[in-house]
PDB file of N, CA and C and ligand atoms in Angstrom:
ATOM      1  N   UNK A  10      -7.676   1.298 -29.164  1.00 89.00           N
ATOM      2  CA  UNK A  10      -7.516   2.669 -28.673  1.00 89.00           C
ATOM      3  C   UNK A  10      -8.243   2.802 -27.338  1.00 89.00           C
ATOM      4  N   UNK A  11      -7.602   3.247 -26.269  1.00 94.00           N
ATOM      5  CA  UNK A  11      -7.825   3.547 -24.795  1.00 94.00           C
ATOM      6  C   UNK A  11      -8.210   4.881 -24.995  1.00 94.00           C
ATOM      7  N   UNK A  12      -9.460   5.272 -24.525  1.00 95.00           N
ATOM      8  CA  UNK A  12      -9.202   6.770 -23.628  1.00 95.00           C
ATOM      9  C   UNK A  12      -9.146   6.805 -22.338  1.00 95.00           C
ATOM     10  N   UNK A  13      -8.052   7.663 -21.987  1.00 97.00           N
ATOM     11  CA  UNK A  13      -7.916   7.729 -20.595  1.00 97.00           C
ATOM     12  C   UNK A  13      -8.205   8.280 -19.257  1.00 97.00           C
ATOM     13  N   UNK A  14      -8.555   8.423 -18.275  1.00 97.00           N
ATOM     14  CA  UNK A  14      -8.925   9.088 -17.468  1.00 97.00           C
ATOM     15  C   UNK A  14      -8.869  11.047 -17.609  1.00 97.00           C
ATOM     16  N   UNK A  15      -9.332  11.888 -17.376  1.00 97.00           N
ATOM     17  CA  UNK A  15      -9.212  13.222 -17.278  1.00 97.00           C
ATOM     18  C   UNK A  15      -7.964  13.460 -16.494  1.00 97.00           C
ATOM     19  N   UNK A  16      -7.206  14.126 -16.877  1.00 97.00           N
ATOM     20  CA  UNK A  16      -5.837  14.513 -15.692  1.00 97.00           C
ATOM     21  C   UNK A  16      -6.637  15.681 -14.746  1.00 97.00           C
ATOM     22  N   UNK A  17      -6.158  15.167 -13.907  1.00 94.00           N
ATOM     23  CA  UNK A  17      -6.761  15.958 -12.670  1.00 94.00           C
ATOM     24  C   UNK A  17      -5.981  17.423 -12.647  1.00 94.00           C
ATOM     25  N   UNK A  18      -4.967  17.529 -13.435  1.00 95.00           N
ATOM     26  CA  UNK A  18      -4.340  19.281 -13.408  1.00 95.00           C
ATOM     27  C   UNK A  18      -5.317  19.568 -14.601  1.00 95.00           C
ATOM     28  N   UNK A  19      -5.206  19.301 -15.882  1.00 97.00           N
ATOM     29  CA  UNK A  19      -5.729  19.955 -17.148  1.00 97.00           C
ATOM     30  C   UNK A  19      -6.827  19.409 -17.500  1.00 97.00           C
ATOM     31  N   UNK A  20      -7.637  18.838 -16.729  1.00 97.00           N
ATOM     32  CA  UNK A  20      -8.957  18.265 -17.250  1.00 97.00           C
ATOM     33  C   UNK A  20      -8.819  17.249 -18.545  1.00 97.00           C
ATOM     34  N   UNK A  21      -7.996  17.861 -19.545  1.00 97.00           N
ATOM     35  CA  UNK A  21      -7.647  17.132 -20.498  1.00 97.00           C
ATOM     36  C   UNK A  21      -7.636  15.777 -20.484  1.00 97.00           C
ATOM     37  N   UNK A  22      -8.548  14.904 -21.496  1.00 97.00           N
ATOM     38  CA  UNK A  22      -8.381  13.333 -21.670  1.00 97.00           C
ATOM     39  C   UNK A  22      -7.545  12.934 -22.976  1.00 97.00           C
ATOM     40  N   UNK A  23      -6.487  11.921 -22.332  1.00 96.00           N
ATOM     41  CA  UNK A  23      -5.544  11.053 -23.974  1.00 96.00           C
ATOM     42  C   UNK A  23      -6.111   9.982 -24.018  1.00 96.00           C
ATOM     43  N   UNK A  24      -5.716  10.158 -24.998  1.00 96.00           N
ATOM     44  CA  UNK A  24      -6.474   8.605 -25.931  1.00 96.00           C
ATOM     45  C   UNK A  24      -5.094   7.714 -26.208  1.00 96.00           C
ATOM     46  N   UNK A  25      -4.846   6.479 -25.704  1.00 95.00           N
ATOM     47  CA  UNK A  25      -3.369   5.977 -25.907  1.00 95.00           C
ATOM     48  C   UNK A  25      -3.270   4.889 -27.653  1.00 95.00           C
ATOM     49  N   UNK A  26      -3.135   4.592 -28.130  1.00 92.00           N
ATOM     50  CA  UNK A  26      -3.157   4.104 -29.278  1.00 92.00           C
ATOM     51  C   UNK A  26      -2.199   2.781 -28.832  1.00 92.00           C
ATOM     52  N   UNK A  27      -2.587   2.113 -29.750  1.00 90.00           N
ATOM     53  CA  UNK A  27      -1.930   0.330 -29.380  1.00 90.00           C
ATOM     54  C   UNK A  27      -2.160  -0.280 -28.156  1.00 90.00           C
ATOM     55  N   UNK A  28      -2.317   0.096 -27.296  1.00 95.00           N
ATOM     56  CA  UNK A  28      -2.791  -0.655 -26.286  1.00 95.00           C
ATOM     57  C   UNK A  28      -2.966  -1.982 -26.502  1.00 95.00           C
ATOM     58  N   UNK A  29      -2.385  -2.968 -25.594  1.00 96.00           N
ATOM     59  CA  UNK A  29      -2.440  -4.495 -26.072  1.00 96.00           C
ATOM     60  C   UNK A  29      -4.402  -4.337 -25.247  1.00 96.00           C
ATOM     61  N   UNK A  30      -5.305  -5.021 -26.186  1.00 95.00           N
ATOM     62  CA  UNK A  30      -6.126  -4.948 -26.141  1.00 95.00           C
ATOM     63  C   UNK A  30      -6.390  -6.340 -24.987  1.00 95.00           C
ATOM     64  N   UNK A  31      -6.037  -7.228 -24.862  1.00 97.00           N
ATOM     65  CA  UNK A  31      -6.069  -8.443 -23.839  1.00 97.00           C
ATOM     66  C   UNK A  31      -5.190  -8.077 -22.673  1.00 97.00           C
ATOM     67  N   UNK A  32      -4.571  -7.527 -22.484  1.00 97.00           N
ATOM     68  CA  UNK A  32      -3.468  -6.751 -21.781  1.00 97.00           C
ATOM     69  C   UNK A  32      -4.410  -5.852 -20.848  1.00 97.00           C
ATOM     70  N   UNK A  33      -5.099  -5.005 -21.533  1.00 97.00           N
ATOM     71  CA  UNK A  33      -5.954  -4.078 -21.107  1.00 97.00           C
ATOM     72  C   UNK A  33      -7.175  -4.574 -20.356  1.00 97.00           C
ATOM     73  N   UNK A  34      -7.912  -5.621 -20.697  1.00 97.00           N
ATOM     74  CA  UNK A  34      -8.665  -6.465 -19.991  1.00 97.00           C
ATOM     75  C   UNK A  34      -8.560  -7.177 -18.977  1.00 97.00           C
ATOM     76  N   UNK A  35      -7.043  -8.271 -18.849  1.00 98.00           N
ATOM     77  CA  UNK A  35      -7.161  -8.176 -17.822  1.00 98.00           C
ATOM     78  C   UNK A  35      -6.665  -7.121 -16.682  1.00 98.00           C
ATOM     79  N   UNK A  36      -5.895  -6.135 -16.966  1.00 97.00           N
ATOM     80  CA  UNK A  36      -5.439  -5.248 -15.591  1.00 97.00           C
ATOM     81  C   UNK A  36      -7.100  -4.367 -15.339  1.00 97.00           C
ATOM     82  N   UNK A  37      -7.661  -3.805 -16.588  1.00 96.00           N
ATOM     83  CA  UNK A  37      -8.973  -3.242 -15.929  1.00 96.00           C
ATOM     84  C   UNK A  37     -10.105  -3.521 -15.535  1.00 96.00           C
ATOM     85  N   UNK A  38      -9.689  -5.430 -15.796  1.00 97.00           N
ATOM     86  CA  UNK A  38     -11.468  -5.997 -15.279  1.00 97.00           C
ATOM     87  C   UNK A  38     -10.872  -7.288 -14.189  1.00 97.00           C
ATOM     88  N   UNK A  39      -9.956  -7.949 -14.575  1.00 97.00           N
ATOM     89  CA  UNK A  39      -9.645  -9.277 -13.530  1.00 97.00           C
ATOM     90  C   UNK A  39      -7.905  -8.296 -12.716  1.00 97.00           C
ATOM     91  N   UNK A  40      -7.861  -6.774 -12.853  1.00 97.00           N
ATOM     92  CA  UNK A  40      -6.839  -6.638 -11.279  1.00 97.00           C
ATOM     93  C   UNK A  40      -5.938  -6.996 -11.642  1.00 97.00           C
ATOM     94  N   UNK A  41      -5.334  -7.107 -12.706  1.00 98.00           N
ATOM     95  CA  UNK A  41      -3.455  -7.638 -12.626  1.00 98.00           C
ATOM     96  C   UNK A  41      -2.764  -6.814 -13.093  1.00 98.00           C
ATOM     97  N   UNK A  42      -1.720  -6.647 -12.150  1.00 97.00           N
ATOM     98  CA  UNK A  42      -0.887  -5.471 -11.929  1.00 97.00           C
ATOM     99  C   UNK A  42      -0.628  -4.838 -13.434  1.00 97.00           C
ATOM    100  N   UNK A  43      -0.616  -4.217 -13.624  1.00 97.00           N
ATOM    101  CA  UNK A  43      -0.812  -3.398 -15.130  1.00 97.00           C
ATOM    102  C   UNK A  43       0.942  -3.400 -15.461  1.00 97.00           C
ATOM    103  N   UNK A  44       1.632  -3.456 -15.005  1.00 96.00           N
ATOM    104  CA  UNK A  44       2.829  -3.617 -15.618  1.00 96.00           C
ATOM    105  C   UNK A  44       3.119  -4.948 -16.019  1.00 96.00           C
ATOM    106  N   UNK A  45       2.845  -5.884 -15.744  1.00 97.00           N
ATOM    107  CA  UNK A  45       2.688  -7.651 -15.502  1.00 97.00           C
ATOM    108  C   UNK A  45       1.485  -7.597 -17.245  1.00 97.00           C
ATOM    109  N   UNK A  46       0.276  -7.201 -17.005  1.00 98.00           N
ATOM    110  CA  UNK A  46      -0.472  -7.159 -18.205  1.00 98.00           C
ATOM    111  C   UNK A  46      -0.349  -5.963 -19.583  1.00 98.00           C
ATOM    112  N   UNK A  47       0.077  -4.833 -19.354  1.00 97.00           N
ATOM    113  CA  UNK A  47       1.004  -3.960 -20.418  1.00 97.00           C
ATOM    114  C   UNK A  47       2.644  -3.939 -19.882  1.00 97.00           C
ATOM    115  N   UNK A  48       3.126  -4.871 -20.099  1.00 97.00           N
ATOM    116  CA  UNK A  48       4.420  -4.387 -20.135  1.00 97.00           C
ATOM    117  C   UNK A  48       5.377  -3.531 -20.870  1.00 97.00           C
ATOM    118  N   UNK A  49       4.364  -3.587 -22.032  1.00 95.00           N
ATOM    119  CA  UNK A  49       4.892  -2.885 -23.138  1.00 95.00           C
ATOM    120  C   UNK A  49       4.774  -0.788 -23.206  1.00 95.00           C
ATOM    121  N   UNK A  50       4.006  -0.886 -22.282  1.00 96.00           N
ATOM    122  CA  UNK A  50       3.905   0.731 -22.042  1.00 96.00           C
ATOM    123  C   UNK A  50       5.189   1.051 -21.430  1.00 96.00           C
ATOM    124  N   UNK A  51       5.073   2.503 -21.709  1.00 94.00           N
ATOM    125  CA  UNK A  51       6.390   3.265 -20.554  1.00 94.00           C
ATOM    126  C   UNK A  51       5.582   3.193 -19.329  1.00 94.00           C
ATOM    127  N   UNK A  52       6.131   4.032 -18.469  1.00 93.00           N
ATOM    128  CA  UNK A  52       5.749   4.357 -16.995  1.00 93.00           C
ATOM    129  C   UNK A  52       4.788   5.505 -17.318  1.00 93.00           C
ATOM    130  N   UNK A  53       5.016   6.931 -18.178  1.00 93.00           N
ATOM    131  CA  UNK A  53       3.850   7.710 -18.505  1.00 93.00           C
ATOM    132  C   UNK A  53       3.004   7.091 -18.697  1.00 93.00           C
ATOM    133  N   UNK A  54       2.887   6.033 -19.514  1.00 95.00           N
ATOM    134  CA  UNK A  54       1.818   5.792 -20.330  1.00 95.00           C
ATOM    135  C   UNK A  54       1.010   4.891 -19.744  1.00 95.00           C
ATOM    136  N   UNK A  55       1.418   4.046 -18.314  1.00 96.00           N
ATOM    137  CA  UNK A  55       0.587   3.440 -17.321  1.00 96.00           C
ATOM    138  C   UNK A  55       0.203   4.587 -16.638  1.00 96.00           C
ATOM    139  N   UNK A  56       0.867   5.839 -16.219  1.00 94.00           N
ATOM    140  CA  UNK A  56       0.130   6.437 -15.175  1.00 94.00           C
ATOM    141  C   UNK A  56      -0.724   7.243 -15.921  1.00 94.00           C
ATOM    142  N   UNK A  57      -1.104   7.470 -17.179  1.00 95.00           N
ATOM    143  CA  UNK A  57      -2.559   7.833 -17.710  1.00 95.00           C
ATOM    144  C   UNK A  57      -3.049   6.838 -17.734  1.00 95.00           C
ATOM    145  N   UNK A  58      -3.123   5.589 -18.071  1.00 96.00           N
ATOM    146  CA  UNK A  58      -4.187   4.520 -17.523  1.00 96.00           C
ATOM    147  C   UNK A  58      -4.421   4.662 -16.121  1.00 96.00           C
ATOM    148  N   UNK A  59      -3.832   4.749 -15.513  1.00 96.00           N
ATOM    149  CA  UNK A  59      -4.537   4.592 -14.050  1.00 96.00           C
ATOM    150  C   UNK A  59      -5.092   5.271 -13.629  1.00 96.00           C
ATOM    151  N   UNK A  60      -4.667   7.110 -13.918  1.00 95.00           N
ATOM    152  CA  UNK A  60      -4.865   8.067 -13.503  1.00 95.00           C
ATOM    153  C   UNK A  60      -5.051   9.337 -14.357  1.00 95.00           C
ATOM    154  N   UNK A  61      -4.527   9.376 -15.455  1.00 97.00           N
ATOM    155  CA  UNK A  61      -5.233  10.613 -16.442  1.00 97.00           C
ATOM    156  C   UNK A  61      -4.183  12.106 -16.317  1.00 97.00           C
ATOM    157  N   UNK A  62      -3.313  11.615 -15.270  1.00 95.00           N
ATOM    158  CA  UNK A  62      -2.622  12.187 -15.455  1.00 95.00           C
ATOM    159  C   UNK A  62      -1.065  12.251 -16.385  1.00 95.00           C
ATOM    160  N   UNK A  63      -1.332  13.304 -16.709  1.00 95.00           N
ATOM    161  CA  UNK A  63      -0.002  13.884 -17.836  1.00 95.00           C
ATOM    162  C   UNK A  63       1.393  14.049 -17.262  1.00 95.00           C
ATOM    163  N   UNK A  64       2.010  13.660 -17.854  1.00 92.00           N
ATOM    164  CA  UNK A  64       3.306  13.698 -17.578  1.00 92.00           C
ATOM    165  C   UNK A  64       3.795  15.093 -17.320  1.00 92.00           C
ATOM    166  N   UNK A  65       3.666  15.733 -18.373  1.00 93.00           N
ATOM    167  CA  UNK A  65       4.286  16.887 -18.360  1.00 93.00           C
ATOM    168  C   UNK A  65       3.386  17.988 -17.593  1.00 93.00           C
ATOM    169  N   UNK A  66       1.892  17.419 -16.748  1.00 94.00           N
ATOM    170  CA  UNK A  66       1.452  18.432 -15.977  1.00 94.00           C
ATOM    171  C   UNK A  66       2.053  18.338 -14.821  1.00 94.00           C
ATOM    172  N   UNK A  67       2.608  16.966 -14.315  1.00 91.00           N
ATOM    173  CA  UNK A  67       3.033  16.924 -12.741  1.00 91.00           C
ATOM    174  C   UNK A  67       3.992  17.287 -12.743  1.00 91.00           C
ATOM    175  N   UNK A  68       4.900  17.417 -13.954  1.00 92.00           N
ATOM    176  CA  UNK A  68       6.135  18.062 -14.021  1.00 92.00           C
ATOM    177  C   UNK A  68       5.853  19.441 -13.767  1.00 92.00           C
ATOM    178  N   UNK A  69       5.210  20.034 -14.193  1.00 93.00           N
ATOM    179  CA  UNK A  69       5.026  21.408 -14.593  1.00 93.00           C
ATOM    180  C   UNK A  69       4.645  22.004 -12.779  1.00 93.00           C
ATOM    181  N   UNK A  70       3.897  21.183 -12.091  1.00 89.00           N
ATOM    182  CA  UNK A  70       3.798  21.302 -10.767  1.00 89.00           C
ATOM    183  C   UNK A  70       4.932  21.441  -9.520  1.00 89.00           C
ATOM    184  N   UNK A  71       5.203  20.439  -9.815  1.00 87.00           N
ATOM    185  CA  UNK A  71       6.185  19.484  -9.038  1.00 87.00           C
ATOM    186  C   UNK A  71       7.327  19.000  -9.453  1.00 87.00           C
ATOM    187  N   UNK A  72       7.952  19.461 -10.355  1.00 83.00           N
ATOM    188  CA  UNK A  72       9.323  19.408 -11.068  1.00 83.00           C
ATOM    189  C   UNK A  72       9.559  18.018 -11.788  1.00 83.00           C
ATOM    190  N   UNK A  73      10.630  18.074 -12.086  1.00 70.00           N
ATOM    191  CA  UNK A  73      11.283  16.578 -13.140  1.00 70.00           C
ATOM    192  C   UNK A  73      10.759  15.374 -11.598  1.00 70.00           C
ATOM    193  N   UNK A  74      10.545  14.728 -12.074  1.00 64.00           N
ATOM    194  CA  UNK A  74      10.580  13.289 -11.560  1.00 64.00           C
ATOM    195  C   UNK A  74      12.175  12.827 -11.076  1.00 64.00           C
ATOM    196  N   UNK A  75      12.324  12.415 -10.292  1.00 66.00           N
ATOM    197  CA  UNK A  75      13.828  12.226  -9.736  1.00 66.00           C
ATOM    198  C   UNK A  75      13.691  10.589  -9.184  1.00 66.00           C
ATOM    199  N   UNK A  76      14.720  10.027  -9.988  1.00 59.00           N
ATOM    200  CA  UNK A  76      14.759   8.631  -9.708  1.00 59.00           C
ATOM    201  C   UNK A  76      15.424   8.376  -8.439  1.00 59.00           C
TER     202      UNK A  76
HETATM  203 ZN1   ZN B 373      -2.813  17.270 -18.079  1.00 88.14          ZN
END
């Protein structure tokens, strides 16, 4: 279990569950690109590792995400 950074809109911290635990080590201590070492996350669920931010707050800002 990860907790994750504070989202910078809601202060609010997630806690991510499963997290590949070797996965997690190396992208947050030896630098490898976190998609390369969790591949298994979505894209939300790397950008609360990196950043704490919520999906549905930047939405709530800044609209749907547009591919
Ligand atoms: Zn938030």
């Amino acid at each position: 279990m990860v907790t994750c950074p504070p989202c910078r809109f809601c202060g609010n911290q997630s806690v991510l569950d499963g997290v590949d635990a070797l996965g997690y080590l190396e992208w947050s201590t030896l630098g490898k690109e976190i998609q390369n070492a969790l591949p298994q996350l979505d894209a939300d669920q790397r950008e609360l590792l990196i950043s704490g931010t919520h999906a549905h707050c930047w939405a709530a800002l800044f609209g749907p995400e547009e591919e």
